[in-house]
Amino acid sequence: MSANDLSLAEAKTSVFITSPNVRSPARPKNRRAARSHSRRVPDLVLESIVPVTILVIWDLVTRLQWVDPVFMPTPLSVARAFYDLLFKDRLLLDLKVSGITVLEGFTIGAGLGLATGIAAGLSSTVDKLIGSILNSIRQVPPLAFLPLIILWAGAGDTGKIVVVSKAVFFPVFMNTLQGIRSVAREYVEVGRIFEYPRLRMLRKVILPAALPSIFVGIRYGAGMAWFMIIAAEMLGGRHGLGYLLTRAQELLLTDQLLLVIVIIGLIGFSVDVGLRRLERRLLRWKRGFEG
Amino acid sequence: MSTTEAIEVEISGLSKEFDNDGQTVVALDGIELSIKRGEFLTLVGASGCGKTTLLRIIAGLELDYEGEIDLEGIPIRGPGVDKGVVFQDHRLLPWLTVEENVGFGLFRHAEQERRQLIQHYVDLVGLRGFEKAYPNQLSGGMAQRAAIARALVNKPKILVLDEPLGALDAMTRIHMQNEIEKIWRREKVTMVMVTHDVEEAVYLSDTVALMSSRPGRVKKIIPINLARPRNREDPAFQALRKEILTEFQLQTKAQFSYEI
Ligand SMILES: Nc1ncnc2c1ncn2[C@@H]1O[C@H](COP(=O)(O)OP(=O)(O)OP(=O)(O)O)[C@@H](O)[C@H]1O
Ligand SMILES: [Mg+2]
């Protein structure tokens, strides 16, 4: 190996006598911006093919009455249900209730998960203290806590907030812990060389390095939060999108049922897209495989 | 070269062992080395002979060793801003831009001073125009230059460089050798650099320390008393290069025949 290196080093002497002609620096171009610009329209087309096809088939199947409208209403009647529910009924109120409750639960769960994850990630003592109890709690489905909390705090929003926070807490906690544990020691060494105090080391080295992993937890947690608020609303209470589902089922309003399902899906989808954008912004330094 | 002959780093009886799954590896064995203030010293030696380990001990990153090592008469107790480090891999933080990386060690400075220092060192290493680029947008050589700027920005007493030019093509490498010499002259910083390239060592150093491996020892200290800037074609230069190369090859050959 080193004998090779040496003969290479020797070869250089004789070849490069003239003054070196070093690449002149050119402005680094923003690769992603250039690319997504030229591809935005085709992307949209590509992503729409399957949903549009489904819509067309759905319309055909129901319009030709291949299935009973009680089981499967037409897209048009679902759209009408949307209009009715929005302007003559309570859709906005239910959206607001679900949205606020899920935000509260998410904020609490993610905040606690982040804080606990950081603490356990930085100190193995903390990890040992709380690790096994947290792992036990994790095994219990969030909804299993609902009856107990309703017993304690009544059938208000508290139970739902707890269920949502519990569902968000664990993915955020575990991914934060994991992210911090796998921060390269090499980066921490750079901080030590510049005599970074603990807090600054956390803010400037450890958290940024762990951020990709933390974000996985947050995105997954956001999805879980949305599942859980709907499920909790279906189980108890008199408002929220989940309650609309139960009500539509009891009244056999299939068009409303379908409508609410679509709304739930679209909201969850938008939140995930938004989070993904945010992630791309925050992690733009990371150039991964883009497909 | 330097006006003072004061000792910057004094290493005596330095030994370092690693425990690899119960097997003891003697990385360094009884190192004696004095580095003068403002001196440019290079460490040359076969792969695995302990060069990185020695640099890490000088930088205060490795504290578990035997023997003594003083910086300006005071034992080295840990890493710090007085000891700049350029790692074998550039170790820029990927989430920071070039200017943020260069200014990484300047958090105790006022904003205005910070800006000025960053610009000064970005210019010094020829990265003007790349201040906002992320490390993954840089070439290997540019990243290594940014790492040099980051290490210089706190005006360390000593700068250790672990094969800073190892990843560069031959052209850029010669250019960077000139740059490093310029920086060394301008900043008057003591430099300890590891290289595999004997010509590079002769071109840059006041002193070449040739290391042998298993166990890692300083086998020979070779002063390079050639006037600067040096001429690679100069017969005296070539003679020194050959001498070190022969010495080096003898001992690598010995090492490898021993291993096989
Ligand atoms: N952290 C470590 N744990 C265990 N052994 C180590 C460690 N670091 C180095 N060693 C051992 O110490 C010896 C010297 O390693 P070192 O990295 O200092 O070599 P080097 O001279 O820098 O080599 P190279 O030129 O390939 O970079 C090697 O045998 C290596 O296996
Ligand atoms: Mg090394």
Coordinates of C-alpha atoms in Angstrom, one line a residue, chain A:
Chain A
M1 CA 0.0 0.0 0.0
S2 CA 2.4 2.7 1.2
A3 CA 5.0 1.5 -1.2
N4 CA 2.5 2.3 -3.9
D5 CA 1.7 5.7 -2.5
L6 CA 5.3 6.5 -2.5
S7 CA 5.9 5.6 -6.1
L8 CA 2.9 7.7 -7.0
A9 CA 4.3 10.5 -5.0
E10 CA 7.5 10.2 -6.9
A11 CA 5.8 10.2 -10.3
K12 CA 4.2 13.5 -9.5
T13 CA 7.5 15.2 -9.2
S14 CA 8.5 14.6 -12.7
V15 CA 5.1 15.3 -14.3
F16 CA 3.9 18.5 -12.7
I17 CA 6.5 21.1 -12.9
T18 CA 4.5 23.9 -14.4
S19 CA 2.4 26.1 -12.2
P20 CA -0.8 24.4 -11.3
N21 CA -4.0 25.5 -13.1
V22 CA -6.6 25.2 -10.4
R23 CA -10.3 25.1 -11.3
S24 CA -11.7 28.5 -10.9
P25 CA -14.6 28.5 -8.5
A26 CA -18.0 28.7 -10.2
R27 CA -21.2 29.5 -8.3
P28 CA -22.8 26.3 -6.9
K29 CA -26.1 26.0 -8.7
N30 CA -29.2 25.1 -6.9
R31 CA -29.8 21.6 -8.3
R32 CA -33.1 20.9 -6.8
A33 CA -34.7 24.2 -7.8
A34 CA -33.6 23.8 -11.3
R35 CA -34.9 20.3 -11.5
S36 CA -38.3 20.6 -9.8
H37 CA -39.1 23.6 -12.0
S38 CA -38.8 21.7 -15.2
R39 CA -40.6 18.7 -13.8
R40 CA -43.5 20.2 -11.8
V41 CA -46.2 19.8 -14.5
P42 CA -45.4 16.2 -15.5
D43 CA -45.2 15.3 -11.8
L44 CA -48.7 16.5 -11.2
V45 CA -50.0 14.6 -14.2
L46 CA -48.2 11.5 -13.1
E47 CA -49.6 11.7 -9.6
S48 CA -53.1 12.3 -10.8
I49 CA -53.5 9.4 -13.1
V50 CA -54.5 6.8 -10.5
P51 CA -56.9 9.0 -8.4
V52 CA -58.7 10.2 -11.6
T53 CA -59.0 6.7 -12.9
I54 CA -60.6 5.6 -9.6
L55 CA -63.0 8.5 -9.7
V56 CA -64.1 7.7 -13.3
I57 CA -64.6 4.0 -12.5
W58 CA -66.6 4.9 -9.3
D59 CA -68.8 7.3 -11.3
L60 CA -69.4 4.6 -14.0
V61 CA -70.2 1.9 -11.6
T62 CA -72.7 3.9 -9.5
R63 CA -74.2 5.8 -12.5
L64 CA -75.0 2.5 -14.2
Q65 CA -76.5 1.3 -10.9
W66 CA -74.4 -1.8 -10.8
V67 CA -74.5 -1.4 -7.0
D68 CA -77.3 -0.3 -4.7
P69 CA -76.9 3.5 -4.0
V70 CA -77.4 2.7 -0.3
F71 CA -74.1 0.9 -0.3
M72 CA -72.4 3.1 -2.9
P73 CA -73.7 6.6 -3.8
T74 CA -72.5 8.4 -6.9
P75 CA -69.7 10.9 -6.7
L76 CA -72.2 13.6 -7.5
S77 CA -74.3 12.8 -4.5
V78 CA -71.2 12.8 -2.3
A79 CA -70.4 16.3 -3.6
R80 CA -74.0 17.3 -2.8
A81 CA -73.6 15.9 0.7
F82 CA -70.5 18.0 1.0
Y83 CA -72.4 21.1 0.0
D84 CA -75.3 20.3 2.5
L85 CA -73.0 19.4 5.3
L86 CA -70.9 22.5 4.8
F87 CA -73.6 25.1 4.5
K88 CA -76.7 23.6 6.1
D89 CA -75.1 21.4 8.7
R90 CA -72.1 21.5 11.0
L91 CA -69.1 20.4 9.0
L92 CA -67.0 23.5 9.8
L93 CA -67.6 23.1 13.5
D94 CA -66.6 19.5 13.5
L95 CA -63.5 20.2 11.4
K96 CA -62.6 22.9 13.9
V97 CA -63.1 20.6 16.9
S98 CA -61.1 17.8 15.4
G99 CA -58.4 20.1 14.2
I100 CA -57.9 21.9 17.5
T101 CA -58.0 18.7 19.6
V102 CA -55.5 17.0 17.4
L103 CA -53.2 20.0 17.4
E104 CA -53.3 20.1 21.2
G105 CA -52.7 16.5 21.5
F106 CA -49.9 16.5 18.9
T107 CA -48.2 19.5 20.5
I108 CA -48.2 18.0 23.9
G109 CA -47.1 14.5 22.7
A110 CA -44.4 15.8 20.4
G111 CA -43.1 18.2 23.0
L112 CA -42.9 15.6 25.7
G113 CA -41.5 13.0 23.3
L114 CA -38.8 15.4 22.1
A115 CA -37.9 16.5 25.7
T116 CA -37.8 12.9 27.0
G117 CA -36.0 11.7 24.0
I118 CA -33.3 14.3 24.4
A119 CA -33.0 13.6 28.1
A120 CA -32.7 9.8 27.6
G121 CA -30.5 10.3 24.6
L122 CA -28.0 12.4 26.5
S123 CA -28.0 10.4 29.7
S124 CA -28.1 6.7 29.9
T125 CA -29.1 7.0 33.6
V126 CA -32.3 8.8 32.5
D127 CA -32.8 6.1 29.8
K128 CA -32.5 3.3 32.4
L129 CA -34.8 5.2 34.9
I130 CA -37.7 5.6 32.5
G131 CA -36.9 3.1 29.7
S132 CA -38.8 0.1 30.9
I133 CA -41.8 1.9 32.2
L134 CA -42.2 3.8 29.0
N135 CA -41.7 0.6 27.0
S136 CA -44.5 -1.0 29.0
I137 CA -46.9 1.9 28.4
R138 CA -46.0 1.8 24.7
Q139 CA -47.4 -1.7 24.5
V140 CA -50.9 -0.5 25.5
P141 CA -52.9 0.9 22.5
P142 CA -53.7 4.6 23.0
L143 CA -57.4 4.0 22.9
A144 CA -57.3 1.6 25.8
F145 CA -56.7 4.6 28.1
L146 CA -59.8 6.3 27.0
P147 CA -62.3 4.7 29.4
L148 CA -60.1 5.4 32.4
I149 CA -59.6 9.0 31.5
I150 CA -63.3 9.5 30.8
L151 CA -63.9 8.1 34.3
W152 CA -61.5 10.6 35.8
A153 CA -62.1 13.6 33.7
G154 CA -65.5 13.1 32.2
A155 CA -66.3 12.8 28.5
G156 CA -64.8 16.1 27.5
D157 CA -61.8 16.6 25.3
T158 CA -59.2 15.5 27.9
G159 CA -59.5 11.9 27.0
K160 CA -59.0 12.6 23.3
I161 CA -56.0 14.8 23.9
V162 CA -54.4 12.1 26.1
V163 CA -55.0 9.5 23.4
V164 CA -53.5 11.6 20.7
S165 CA -50.5 12.7 22.8
K166 CA -49.8 9.1 23.7
A167 CA -49.9 8.1 20.1
V168 CA -47.5 10.9 19.1
F169 CA -45.2 10.7 22.1
F170 CA -43.7 7.3 21.3
P171 CA -42.6 7.7 17.7
V172 CA -41.2 11.1 18.5
F173 CA -39.5 9.9 21.7
M174 CA -38.0 6.8 20.2
N175 CA -36.7 8.5 17.0
T176 CA -35.3 11.3 19.0
L177 CA -33.5 8.9 21.3
Q178 CA -32.3 6.9 18.4
G179 CA -31.2 10.0 16.5
I180 CA -29.2 11.3 19.3
R181 CA -27.6 8.0 20.1
S182 CA -26.4 7.7 16.5
V183 CA -24.9 11.2 16.2
A184 CA -21.4 10.7 14.9
R185 CA -18.8 11.1 17.6
E186 CA -16.7 12.9 15.0
Y187 CA -19.1 15.8 15.0
V188 CA -19.1 16.1 18.7
E189 CA -15.3 16.2 18.6
V190 CA -15.4 19.2 16.4
G191 CA -17.6 20.9 19.0
R192 CA -15.2 19.9 21.7
I193 CA -12.3 21.4 19.9
F194 CA -14.0 24.8 19.9
E195 CA -14.9 24.4 23.5
Y196 CA -18.7 24.3 23.0
P197 CA -20.6 24.4 26.3
R198 CA -23.2 21.6 26.8
L199 CA -26.3 23.5 25.7
R200 CA -24.6 24.9 22.6
M201 CA -23.3 21.5 21.7
L202 CA -26.9 20.2 21.9
R203 CA -28.3 23.0 19.9
K204 CA -25.6 23.3 17.2
V205 CA -24.3 19.8 16.9
I206 CA -26.4 17.0 18.4
L207 CA -29.9 18.2 17.5
P208 CA -29.1 19.1 13.9
A209 CA -27.4 15.8 13.4
A210 CA -30.4 14.0 14.9
L211 CA -32.9 16.0 13.0
P212 CA -33.4 13.6 10.1
S213 CA -34.3 10.9 12.6
I214 CA -36.5 13.2 14.7
F215 CA -38.4 14.2 11.6
V216 CA -39.2 10.6 10.8
G217 CA -40.8 10.4 14.3
I218 CA -42.7 13.6 13.8
R219 CA -44.2 12.6 10.5
Y220 CA -45.1 9.2 11.7
G221 CA -46.5 10.7 14.9
A222 CA -48.6 13.2 12.9
G223 CA -50.2 10.4 11.0
M224 CA -50.9 8.5 14.2
A225 CA -52.4 11.6 15.8
W226 CA -54.9 11.9 13.0
F227 CA -55.9 8.2 13.2
M228 CA -56.4 8.5 16.9
I229 CA -58.5 11.6 17.0
I230 CA -60.9 10.1 14.5
A231 CA -61.1 6.9 16.4
A232 CA -61.5 8.6 19.8
E233 CA -64.3 10.8 18.4
M234 CA -66.1 7.7 17.1
L235 CA -66.0 6.1 20.5
G236 CA -67.3 9.0 22.5
G237 CA -68.5 12.6 22.4
R238 CA -70.9 14.5 20.3
H239 CA -68.6 16.3 17.9
G240 CA -65.7 16.0 15.5
L241 CA -65.2 14.2 12.2
G242 CA -65.2 10.9 13.9
Y243 CA -68.6 11.6 15.4
L244 CA -69.9 12.6 12.0
L245 CA -68.9 9.1 10.8
T246 CA -70.8 7.4 13.7
R247 CA -73.8 9.6 13.1
A248 CA -73.8 9.0 9.3
Q249 CA -73.7 5.3 10.0
E250 CA -76.6 5.4 12.4
L251 CA -78.7 7.4 9.9
L252 CA -77.6 5.3 7.0
L253 CA -76.3 8.3 5.2
T254 CA -73.8 6.5 2.9
D255 CA -73.0 9.6 0.9
Q256 CA -72.0 11.5 4.1
L257 CA -70.0 8.5 5.3
L258 CA -68.0 8.4 2.1
L259 CA -67.6 12.1 2.2
V260 CA -66.2 12.2 5.7
I261 CA -63.8 9.4 4.8
V262 CA -62.5 11.4 1.8
I263 CA -62.2 14.5 3.9
I264 CA -60.2 12.6 6.6
G265 CA -57.9 11.2 3.9
L266 CA -57.4 14.5 2.2
I267 CA -56.5 16.3 5.4
G268 CA -54.1 13.6 6.5
F269 CA -52.5 13.7 3.1
S270 CA -52.2 17.5 3.1
V271 CA -50.6 17.5 6.5
D272 CA -48.1 14.9 5.4
V273 CA -47.2 16.8 2.2
G274 CA -46.8 20.0 4.3
L275 CA -44.5 18.2 6.7
R276 CA -42.5 16.7 3.9
R277 CA -42.0 20.1 2.4
L278 CA -40.9 21.4 5.8
E279 CA -38.6 18.5 6.2
R280 CA -37.0 19.1 2.8
R281 CA -36.5 22.8 3.7
L282 CA -34.9 22.0 7.0
L283 CA -32.8 19.1 5.7
R284 CA -31.8 20.7 2.4
W285 CA -28.2 20.1 3.3
K286 CA -28.9 16.4 3.0
R287 CA -28.7 15.1 -0.5
G288 CA -30.3 11.7 -0.6
F289 CA -31.5 9.4 -3.2
E290 CA -34.4 11.1 -4.9
G291 CA -35.7 8.3 -7.1

